[in-house]
XYZ file of C-alpha atoms in Angstrom:
539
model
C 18.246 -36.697 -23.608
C 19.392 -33.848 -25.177
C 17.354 -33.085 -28.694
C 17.073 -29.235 -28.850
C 18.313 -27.637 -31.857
C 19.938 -23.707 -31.429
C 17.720 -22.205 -32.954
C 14.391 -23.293 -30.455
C 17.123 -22.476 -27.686
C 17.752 -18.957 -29.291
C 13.891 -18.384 -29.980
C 13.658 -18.967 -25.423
C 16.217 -17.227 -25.153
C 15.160 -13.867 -27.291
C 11.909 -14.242 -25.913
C 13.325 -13.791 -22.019
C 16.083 -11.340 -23.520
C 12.864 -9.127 -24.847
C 11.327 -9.793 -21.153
C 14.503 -8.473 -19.448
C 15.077 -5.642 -21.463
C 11.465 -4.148 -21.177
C 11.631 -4.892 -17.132
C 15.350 -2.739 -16.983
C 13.955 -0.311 -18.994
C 11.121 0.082 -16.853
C 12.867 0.379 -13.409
C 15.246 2.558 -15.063
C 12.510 4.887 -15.955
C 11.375 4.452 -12.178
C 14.780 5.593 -11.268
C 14.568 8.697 -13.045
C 14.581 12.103 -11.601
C 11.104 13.845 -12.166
C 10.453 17.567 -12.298
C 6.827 18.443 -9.988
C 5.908 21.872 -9.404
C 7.515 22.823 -6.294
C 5.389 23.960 -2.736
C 4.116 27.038 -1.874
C 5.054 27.621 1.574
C 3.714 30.796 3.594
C 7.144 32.990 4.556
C 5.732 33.978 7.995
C 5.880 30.185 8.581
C 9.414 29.242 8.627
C 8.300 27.404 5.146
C 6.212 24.624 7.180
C 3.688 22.702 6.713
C 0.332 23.798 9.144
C 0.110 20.973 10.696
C 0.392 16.911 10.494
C -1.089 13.999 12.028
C 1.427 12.716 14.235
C 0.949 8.472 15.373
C 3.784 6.956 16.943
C 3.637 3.355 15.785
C 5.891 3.111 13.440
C 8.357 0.596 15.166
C 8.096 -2.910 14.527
C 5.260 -4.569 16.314
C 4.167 -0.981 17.702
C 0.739 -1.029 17.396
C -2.222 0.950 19.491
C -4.124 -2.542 19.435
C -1.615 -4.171 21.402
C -2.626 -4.234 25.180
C -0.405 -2.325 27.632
C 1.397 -0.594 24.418
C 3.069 2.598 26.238
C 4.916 5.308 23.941
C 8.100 6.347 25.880
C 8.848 9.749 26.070
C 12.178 9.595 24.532
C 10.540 8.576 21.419
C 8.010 11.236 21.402
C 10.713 13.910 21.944
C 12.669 12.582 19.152
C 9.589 12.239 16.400
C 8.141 15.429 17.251
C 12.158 16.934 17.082
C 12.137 15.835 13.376
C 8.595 16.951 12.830
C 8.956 20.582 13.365
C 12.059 20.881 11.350
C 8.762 20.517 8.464
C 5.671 21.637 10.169
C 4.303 23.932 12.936
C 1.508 21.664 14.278
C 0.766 18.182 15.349
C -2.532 16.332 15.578
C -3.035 13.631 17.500
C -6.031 11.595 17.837
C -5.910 10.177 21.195
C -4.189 10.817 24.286
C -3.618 7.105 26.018
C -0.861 5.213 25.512
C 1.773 7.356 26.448
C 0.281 10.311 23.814
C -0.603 12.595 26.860
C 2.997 13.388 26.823
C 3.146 15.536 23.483
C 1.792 18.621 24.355
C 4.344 18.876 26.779
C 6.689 17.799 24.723
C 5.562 19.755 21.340
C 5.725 23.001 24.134
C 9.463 22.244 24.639
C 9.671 22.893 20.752
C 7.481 25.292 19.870
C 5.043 23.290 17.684
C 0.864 23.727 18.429
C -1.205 20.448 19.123
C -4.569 19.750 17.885
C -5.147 17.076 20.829
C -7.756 14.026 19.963
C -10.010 12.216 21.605
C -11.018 9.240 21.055
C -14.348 7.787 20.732
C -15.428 4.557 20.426
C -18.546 2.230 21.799
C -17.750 2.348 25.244
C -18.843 5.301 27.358
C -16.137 5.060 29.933
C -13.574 5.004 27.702
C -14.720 7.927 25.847
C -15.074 10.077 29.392
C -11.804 9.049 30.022
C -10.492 10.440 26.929
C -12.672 13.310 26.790
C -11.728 14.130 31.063
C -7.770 13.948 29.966
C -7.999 15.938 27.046
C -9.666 18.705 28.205
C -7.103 18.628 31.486
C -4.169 18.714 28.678
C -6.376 21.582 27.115
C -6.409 23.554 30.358
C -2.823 22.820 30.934
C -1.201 23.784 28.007
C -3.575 26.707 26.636
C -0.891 28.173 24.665
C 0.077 25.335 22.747
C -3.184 22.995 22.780
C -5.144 24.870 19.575
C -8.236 22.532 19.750
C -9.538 19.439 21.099
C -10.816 17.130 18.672
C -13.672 14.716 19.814
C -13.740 11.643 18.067
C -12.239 10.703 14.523
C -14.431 9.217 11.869
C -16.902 8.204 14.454
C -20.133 7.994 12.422
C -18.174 6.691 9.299
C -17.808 3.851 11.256
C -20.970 3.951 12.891
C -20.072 3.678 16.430
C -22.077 6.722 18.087
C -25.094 8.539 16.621
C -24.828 12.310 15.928
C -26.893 12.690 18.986
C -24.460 11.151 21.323
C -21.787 12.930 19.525
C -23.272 16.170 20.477
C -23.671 15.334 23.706
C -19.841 14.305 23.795
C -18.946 17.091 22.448
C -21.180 19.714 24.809
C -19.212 17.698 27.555
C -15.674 18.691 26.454
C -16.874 22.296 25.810
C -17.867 22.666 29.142
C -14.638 21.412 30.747
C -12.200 23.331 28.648
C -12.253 27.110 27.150
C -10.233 25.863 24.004
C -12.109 25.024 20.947
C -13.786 22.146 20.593
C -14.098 20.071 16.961
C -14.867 16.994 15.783
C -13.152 15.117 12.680
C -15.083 13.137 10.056
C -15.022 12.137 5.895
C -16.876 15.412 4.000
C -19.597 13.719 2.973
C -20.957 13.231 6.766
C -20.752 16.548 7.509
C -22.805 17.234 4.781
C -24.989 14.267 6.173
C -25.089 15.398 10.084
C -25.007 19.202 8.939
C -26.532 19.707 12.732
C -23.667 19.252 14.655
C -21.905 22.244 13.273
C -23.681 23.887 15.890
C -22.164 21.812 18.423
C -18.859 22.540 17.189
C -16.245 26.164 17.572
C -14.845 24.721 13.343
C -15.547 21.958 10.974
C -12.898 19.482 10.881
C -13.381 17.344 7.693
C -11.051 14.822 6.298
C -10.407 15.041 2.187
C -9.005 11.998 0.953
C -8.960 11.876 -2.951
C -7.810 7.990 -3.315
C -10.714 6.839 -0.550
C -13.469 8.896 -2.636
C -16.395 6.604 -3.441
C -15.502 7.887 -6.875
C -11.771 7.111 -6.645
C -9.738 10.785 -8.001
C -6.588 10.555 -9.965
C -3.778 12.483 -9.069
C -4.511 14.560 -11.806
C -7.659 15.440 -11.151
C -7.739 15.465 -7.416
C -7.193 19.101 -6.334
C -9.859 19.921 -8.905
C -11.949 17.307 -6.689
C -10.426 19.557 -3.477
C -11.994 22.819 -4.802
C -15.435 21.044 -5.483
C -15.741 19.818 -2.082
C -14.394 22.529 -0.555
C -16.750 25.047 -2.464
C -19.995 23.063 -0.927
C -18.567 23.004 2.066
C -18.087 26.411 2.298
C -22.208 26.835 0.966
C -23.215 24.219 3.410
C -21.401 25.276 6.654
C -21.178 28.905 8.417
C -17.966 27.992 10.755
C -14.817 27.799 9.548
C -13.614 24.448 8.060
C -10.327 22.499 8.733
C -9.011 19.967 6.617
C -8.014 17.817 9.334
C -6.998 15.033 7.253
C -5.893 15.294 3.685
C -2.977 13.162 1.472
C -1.933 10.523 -0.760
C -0.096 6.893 -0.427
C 3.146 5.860 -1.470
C 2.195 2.063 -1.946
C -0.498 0.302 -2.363
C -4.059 -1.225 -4.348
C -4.724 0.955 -7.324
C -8.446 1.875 -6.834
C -9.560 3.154 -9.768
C -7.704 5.746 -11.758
C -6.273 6.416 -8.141
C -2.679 4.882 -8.368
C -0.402 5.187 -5.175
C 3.250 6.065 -5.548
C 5.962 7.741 -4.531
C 5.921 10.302 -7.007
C 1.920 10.492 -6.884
C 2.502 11.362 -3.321
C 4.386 13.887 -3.873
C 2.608 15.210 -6.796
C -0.311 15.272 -4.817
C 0.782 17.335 -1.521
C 3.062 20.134 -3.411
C 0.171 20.575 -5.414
C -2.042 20.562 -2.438
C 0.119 23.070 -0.839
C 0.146 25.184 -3.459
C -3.947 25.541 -3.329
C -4.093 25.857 0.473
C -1.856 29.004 0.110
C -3.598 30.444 -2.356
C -6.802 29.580 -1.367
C -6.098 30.490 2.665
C -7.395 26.741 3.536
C -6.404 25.651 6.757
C -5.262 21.836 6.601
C -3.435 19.000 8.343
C -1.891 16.220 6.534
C -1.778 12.791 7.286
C 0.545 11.677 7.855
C 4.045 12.045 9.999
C 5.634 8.670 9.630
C 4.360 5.497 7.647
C 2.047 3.406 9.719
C 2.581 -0.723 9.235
C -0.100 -1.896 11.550
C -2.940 -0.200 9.502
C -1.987 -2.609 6.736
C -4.394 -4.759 9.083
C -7.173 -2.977 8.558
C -6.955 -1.354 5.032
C -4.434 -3.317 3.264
C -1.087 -2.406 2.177
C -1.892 1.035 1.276
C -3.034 1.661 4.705
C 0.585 1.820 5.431
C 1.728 4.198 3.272
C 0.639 7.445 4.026
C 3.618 9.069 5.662
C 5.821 11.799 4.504
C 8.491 9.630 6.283
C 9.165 6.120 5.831
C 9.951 3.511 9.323
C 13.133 3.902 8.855
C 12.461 7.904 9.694
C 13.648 8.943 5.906
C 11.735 11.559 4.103
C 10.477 9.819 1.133
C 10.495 13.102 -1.096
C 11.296 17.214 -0.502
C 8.730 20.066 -1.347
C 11.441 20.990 -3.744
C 12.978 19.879 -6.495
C 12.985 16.815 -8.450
C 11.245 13.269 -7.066
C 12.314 9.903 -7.736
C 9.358 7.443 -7.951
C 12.274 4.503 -6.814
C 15.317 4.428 -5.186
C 17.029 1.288 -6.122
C 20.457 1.632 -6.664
C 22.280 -1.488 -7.386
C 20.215 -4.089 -6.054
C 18.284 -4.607 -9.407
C 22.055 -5.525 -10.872
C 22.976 -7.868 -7.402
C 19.633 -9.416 -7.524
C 19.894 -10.215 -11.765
C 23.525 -11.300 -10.737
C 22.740 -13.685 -8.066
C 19.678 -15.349 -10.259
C 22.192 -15.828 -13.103
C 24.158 -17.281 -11.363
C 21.991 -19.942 -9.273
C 20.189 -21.013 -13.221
C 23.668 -21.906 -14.409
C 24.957 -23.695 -11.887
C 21.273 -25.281 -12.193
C 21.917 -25.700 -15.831
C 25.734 -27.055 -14.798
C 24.328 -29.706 -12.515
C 22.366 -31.227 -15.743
C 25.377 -31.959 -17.921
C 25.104 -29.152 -20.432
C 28.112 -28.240 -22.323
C 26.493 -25.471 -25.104
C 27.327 -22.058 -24.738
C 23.997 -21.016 -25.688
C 22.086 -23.069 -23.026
C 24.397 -20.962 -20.198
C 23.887 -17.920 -21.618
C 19.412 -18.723 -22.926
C 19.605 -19.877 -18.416
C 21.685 -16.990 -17.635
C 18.953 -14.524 -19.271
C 16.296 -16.044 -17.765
C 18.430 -16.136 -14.678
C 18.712 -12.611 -14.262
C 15.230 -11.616 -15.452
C 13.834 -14.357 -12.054
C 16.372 -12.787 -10.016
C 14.622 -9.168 -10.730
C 11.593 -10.090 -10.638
C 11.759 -11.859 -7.335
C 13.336 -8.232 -6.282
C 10.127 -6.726 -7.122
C 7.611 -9.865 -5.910
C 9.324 -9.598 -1.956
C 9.059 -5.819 -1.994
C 5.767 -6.579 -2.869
C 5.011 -8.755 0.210
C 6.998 -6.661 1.652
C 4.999 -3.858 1.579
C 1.623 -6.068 1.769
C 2.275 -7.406 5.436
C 6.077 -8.069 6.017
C 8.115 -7.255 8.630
C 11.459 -6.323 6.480
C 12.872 -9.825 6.284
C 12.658 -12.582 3.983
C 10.692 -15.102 6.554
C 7.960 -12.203 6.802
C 7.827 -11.630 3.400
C 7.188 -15.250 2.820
C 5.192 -15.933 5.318
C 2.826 -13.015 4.600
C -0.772 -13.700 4.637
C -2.863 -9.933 4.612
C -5.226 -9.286 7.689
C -7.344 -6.710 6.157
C -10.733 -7.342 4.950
C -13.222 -9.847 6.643
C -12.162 -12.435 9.116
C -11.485 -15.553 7.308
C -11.555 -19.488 8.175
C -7.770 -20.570 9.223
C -8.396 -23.270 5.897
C -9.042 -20.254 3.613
C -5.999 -18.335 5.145
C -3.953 -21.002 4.306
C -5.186 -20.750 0.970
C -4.832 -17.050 0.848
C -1.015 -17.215 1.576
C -0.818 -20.325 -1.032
C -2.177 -17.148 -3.215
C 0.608 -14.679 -1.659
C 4.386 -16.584 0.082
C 3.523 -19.819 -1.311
C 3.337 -18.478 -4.910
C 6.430 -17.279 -4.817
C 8.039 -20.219 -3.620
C 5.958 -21.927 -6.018
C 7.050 -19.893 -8.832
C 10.973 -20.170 -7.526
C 11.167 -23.500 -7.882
C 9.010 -24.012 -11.238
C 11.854 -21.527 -12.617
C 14.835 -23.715 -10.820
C 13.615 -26.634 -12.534
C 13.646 -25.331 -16.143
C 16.657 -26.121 -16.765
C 16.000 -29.908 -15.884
C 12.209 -29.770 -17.738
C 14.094 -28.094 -21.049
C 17.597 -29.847 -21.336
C 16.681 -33.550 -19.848
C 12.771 -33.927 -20.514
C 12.265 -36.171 -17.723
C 9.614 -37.300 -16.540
C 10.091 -36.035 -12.870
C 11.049 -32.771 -14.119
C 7.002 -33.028 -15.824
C 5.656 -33.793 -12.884
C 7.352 -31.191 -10.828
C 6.879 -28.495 -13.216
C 2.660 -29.950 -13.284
C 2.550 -29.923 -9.510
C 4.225 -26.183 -9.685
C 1.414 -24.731 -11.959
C -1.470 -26.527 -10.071
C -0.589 -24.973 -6.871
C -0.221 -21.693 -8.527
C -3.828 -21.722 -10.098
C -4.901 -22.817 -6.570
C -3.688 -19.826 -5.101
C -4.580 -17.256 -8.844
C -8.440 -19.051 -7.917
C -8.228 -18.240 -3.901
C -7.181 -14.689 -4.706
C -9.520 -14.617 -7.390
C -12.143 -15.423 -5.046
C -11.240 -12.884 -1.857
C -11.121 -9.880 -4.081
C -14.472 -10.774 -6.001
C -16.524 -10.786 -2.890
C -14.279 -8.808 -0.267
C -11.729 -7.029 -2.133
C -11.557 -3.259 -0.966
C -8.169 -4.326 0.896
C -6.879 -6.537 -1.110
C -4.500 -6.379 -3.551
C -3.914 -7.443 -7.500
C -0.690 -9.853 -7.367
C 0.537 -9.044 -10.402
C 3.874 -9.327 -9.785
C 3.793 -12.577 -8.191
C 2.209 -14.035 -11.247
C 3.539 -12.325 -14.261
C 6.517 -14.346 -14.939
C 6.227 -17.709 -13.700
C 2.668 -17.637 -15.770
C 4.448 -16.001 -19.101
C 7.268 -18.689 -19.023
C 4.687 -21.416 -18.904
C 2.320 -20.193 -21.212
C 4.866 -18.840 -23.957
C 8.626 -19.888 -22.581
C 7.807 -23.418 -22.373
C 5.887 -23.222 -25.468
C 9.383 -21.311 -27.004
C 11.918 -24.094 -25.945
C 9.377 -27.222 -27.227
C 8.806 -29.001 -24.011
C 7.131 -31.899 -23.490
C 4.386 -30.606 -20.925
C 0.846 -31.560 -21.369
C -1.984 -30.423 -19.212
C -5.126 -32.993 -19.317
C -6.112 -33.554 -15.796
C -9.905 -31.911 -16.141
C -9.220 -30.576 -12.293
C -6.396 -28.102 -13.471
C -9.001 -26.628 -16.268
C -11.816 -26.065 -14.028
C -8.909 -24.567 -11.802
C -7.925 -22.174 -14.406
C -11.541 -21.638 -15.641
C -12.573 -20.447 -12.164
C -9.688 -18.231 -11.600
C -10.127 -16.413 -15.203
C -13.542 -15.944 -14.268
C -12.877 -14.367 -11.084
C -10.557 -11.879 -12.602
C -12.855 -10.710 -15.420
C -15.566 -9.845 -12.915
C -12.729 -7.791 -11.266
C -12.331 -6.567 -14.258
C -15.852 -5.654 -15.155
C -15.987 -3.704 -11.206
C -13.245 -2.276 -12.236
C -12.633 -1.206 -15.619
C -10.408 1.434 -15.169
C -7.942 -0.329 -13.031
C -5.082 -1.058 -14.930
C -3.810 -4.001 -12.701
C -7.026 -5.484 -12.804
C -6.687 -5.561 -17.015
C -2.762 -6.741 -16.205
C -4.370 -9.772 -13.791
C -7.050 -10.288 -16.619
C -4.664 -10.303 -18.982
C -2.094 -13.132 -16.798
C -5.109 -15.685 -15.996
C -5.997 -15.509 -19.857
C -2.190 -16.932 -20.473
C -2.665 -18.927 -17.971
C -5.769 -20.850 -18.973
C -5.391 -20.871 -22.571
C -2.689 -23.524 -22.337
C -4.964 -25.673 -20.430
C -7.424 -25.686 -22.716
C -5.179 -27.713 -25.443
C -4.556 -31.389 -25.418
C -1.363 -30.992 -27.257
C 1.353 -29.003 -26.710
């Protein structure tokens, strides 16, 4: 049954024409070359960076979580090869796993070694750190420049500051090199009595984990505050053992990861600690994939080299916030082409229904671009399975049922969201009734997973992240493209409004946490579309 005039065709098709031009222009702004104040690199340096926090598991499945995981030393020659072409120093924040290698190795090449160790709940693992450590201390004198006990141990509440000076009084007495240990500002400020256990402060200044989230902007300003109380608080000198900014990731606050923000954020950075005379290490090396487990997809992201071993920007010059060459045209191409041949299959002859399918064609094929990079980044593995079949690890341990539901939120909405968009051309040309019900069962899996999302980032969502990207079109075309082309869809089943209810209320108490989160407005803005149509009887 074919009853659509041109001009309801034309008004779907200008509206996805509007939608396609505004994405293009938007990665094509992405794609543009931006001008950041360049580093400032001491001369007597070789132009390097202090030092960097050097992890090895960048490779897939590497993780230090895995039992029996042993770095070769190949690979440690080779990553610490690369690293001192950009810095002078490595830190490293435990020496199993293969890791007791790299001061040997970094000797081979010149570059210094602030050696961890690590401390967790278990005594005998921490001796055994602490007894290795030490030896590597006494070994290497001239390229070991500190042992650092423990990392973040009282942030995460595994040892009290008395057992951490007791830990620490150990590794002083078995090696002559200075002796440190590494934790967020503010509990240095809070345990101010183990400076005297201690040859330096090592403190870790991370802008985007501040309770108070920094922007870019504003985060070196942030750097000299802390820094300035630090300075009144503590009589030793103070290292910046940790400082940086991630490429990808949850927007917390007015604290946006990117590429560009990245590098914005560590010329700048550079540029203080010279002038200033800080001493610093940043995290990190190379991008990190398993810590997407425990802080999300940004957790990931902190490297000044990607897996694949890339620098992601140069102290120097111009940055690009994306790199996407022509895969925004092959991917517009390719969904083109599929809604055609969709639109082909249903026995339309107008010109104007190819080219109304074509649009929207190319504006899906984008947009899934964007929504795998997205899993991609969240917990993928580089392929199109993993992407899929993502379902994020970090947060609290969840019920295998409300897993399920969480990828239903993630994989499953995209596949949910491909197919809704493969069978417009059915819902729109041929109104049948099978096409309805698809098209019904489409949107009610989609506000099952907007509501189970909804949920995990009301009461657990530090981790997790907005899917805006997931949602944006599928919920646009069904709250104003189907509206556009005059389709016959009705939504009266009460179980799809309290589905929709629930989810829009989830998102505006994200909202109202927080307020100056631009996604969370964008996935405010998506469950309002979304739940407005259900709330009509007619069309």
């Amino acid at each position: 049954m074919y009853n659509h005039k041109p001009p309801v065709l034309w008004q779907f098709t200008l509206f996805n024409l509007i939608l396609l031009v505004l994405l293009g222009a938007w990665l094509w702004q992405k794609n543009q070359p931006v001008i950041v104040s360049d580093a400032i690199l001491p001369v007597d340096a070789a132009a390097k960076v202090q030092c960097v926090s050097y992890a090895p598991y960048y490779g897939k499945d590497q993780t230090p979580f895995k039992i029996g995981t042993h770095i070769t030393q190949s690979q440690i020659d080779a990553d610490l090869e690369r690293i001192a072409k950009v810095s002078n120093c490595v830190r490293i924040y435990s020496v199993g796993q293969g890791l007791d290698y790299v001061p040997a190795a970094a000797q081979k090449l010149g570059l210094k070694v602030l050696v961890g160790a690590w401390i967790g709940w278990t005594a005998a693992d921490n001796n055994k750190e602490i007894n290795l450590a030490t030896a590597l201390a006494n070994q290497y004198p001239n390229t070991v420049k500190a042992v650092i006990v423990g990392n973040e141990v009282l942030l995460r509440g595994e040892q009290t500051e008395e057992a951490m000076q007791a830990y620490i009084a150990r590794a002083k007495q078995l090696t002559k090199v200075p002796v440190t240990y590494a934790d967020v500002w503010e509990f240095w400020l809070n345990h101010r009595n183990l400076e005297q256990s201690v040859d330096f402060v090592t403190i870790h200044l991370l802008p985007y984990w501040e309770n108070n989230p920094q922007s870019v902007e504003q985060s070196i300003q942030h750097a000299n505050i802390v820094m300035n109380k630090l300075d009144t608080a503590f009589s030793k000198p103070i290292l910046i053992g940790e400082t940086g900014w991630p490429s990808t990731g949850r927007q917390r606050g007015t604290s946006i990861p990117s590429a560009l923000n990245q590098a914005r954020y560590i010329r700048t950075f550079l540029r203080e600690a010279e002038q200033k005379h800080w001493q610093y290490n940043l995290i990190e090396a190379f991008d990190q994939p398993w810590k997407r487990g425990l802080e999300g997809a940004v957790g990931g992201f902190w490297g000044i080299y990607d897996t694949d071993l890339s620098p992601k920007f140069n102290l120097t010059g111009p940055v690009f916030d994306r790199h996407d060459g022509i895969m925004p045209v092959l991917f517009a191409a390719i969904g083109a082409f599929i809604l055609c041949a969709v639109t082909f299959v249903v026995g339309q002859k107008q010109v104007p229904s190819y080219i109304g399918m074509a649009i929207l064609g190319a504006l899906a094929g984008v947009t899934s671009l964007l929504q795998l990079e997205y899993l991609g980044a969240l917990c993928g593995d580089g392929s199109l399975f993993g992407a899929l079949s993502c379902v994020p690890t970090a947060g609290r341990p969840l019920a295998s049922v409300i897993m399920g539901l969480q990828w239903l939120s993630m994989g499953g909405a995209v596949l949910a969201a491909w197919l809704m968009l493969l069978s417009l051309p059915v819902l729109i040309y041929q109104q049948s009734a099978q096409a309805v019900r698809f098209v019904k069962l489409m949107v009610v899996l989609l506000l099952v997973g907007a509501l189970a999302i909804g949920l995990l980032l009301t009461v657990d969502g530090r981790y997790r992240d907005f899917p805006v990207m997931i949602y944006a079109l599928p919920v646009l075309q069904f709250s104003l493209g189907l509206w556009l082309a005059k389709t016959p869809l009705r939504f009266t089943n009460p179980v799809s409004l309290v589905l929709g209810v629930g989810a829009l209320t989830t998102a505006l108490v994200c909202y109202l946490i927080e307020p100056l989160n631009y996604n969370a407005a964008y996935w405010l803005g998506i469950l309002v579309l979304f739940t407005v149509p259900l709330l009509f009887k007619k069309q």
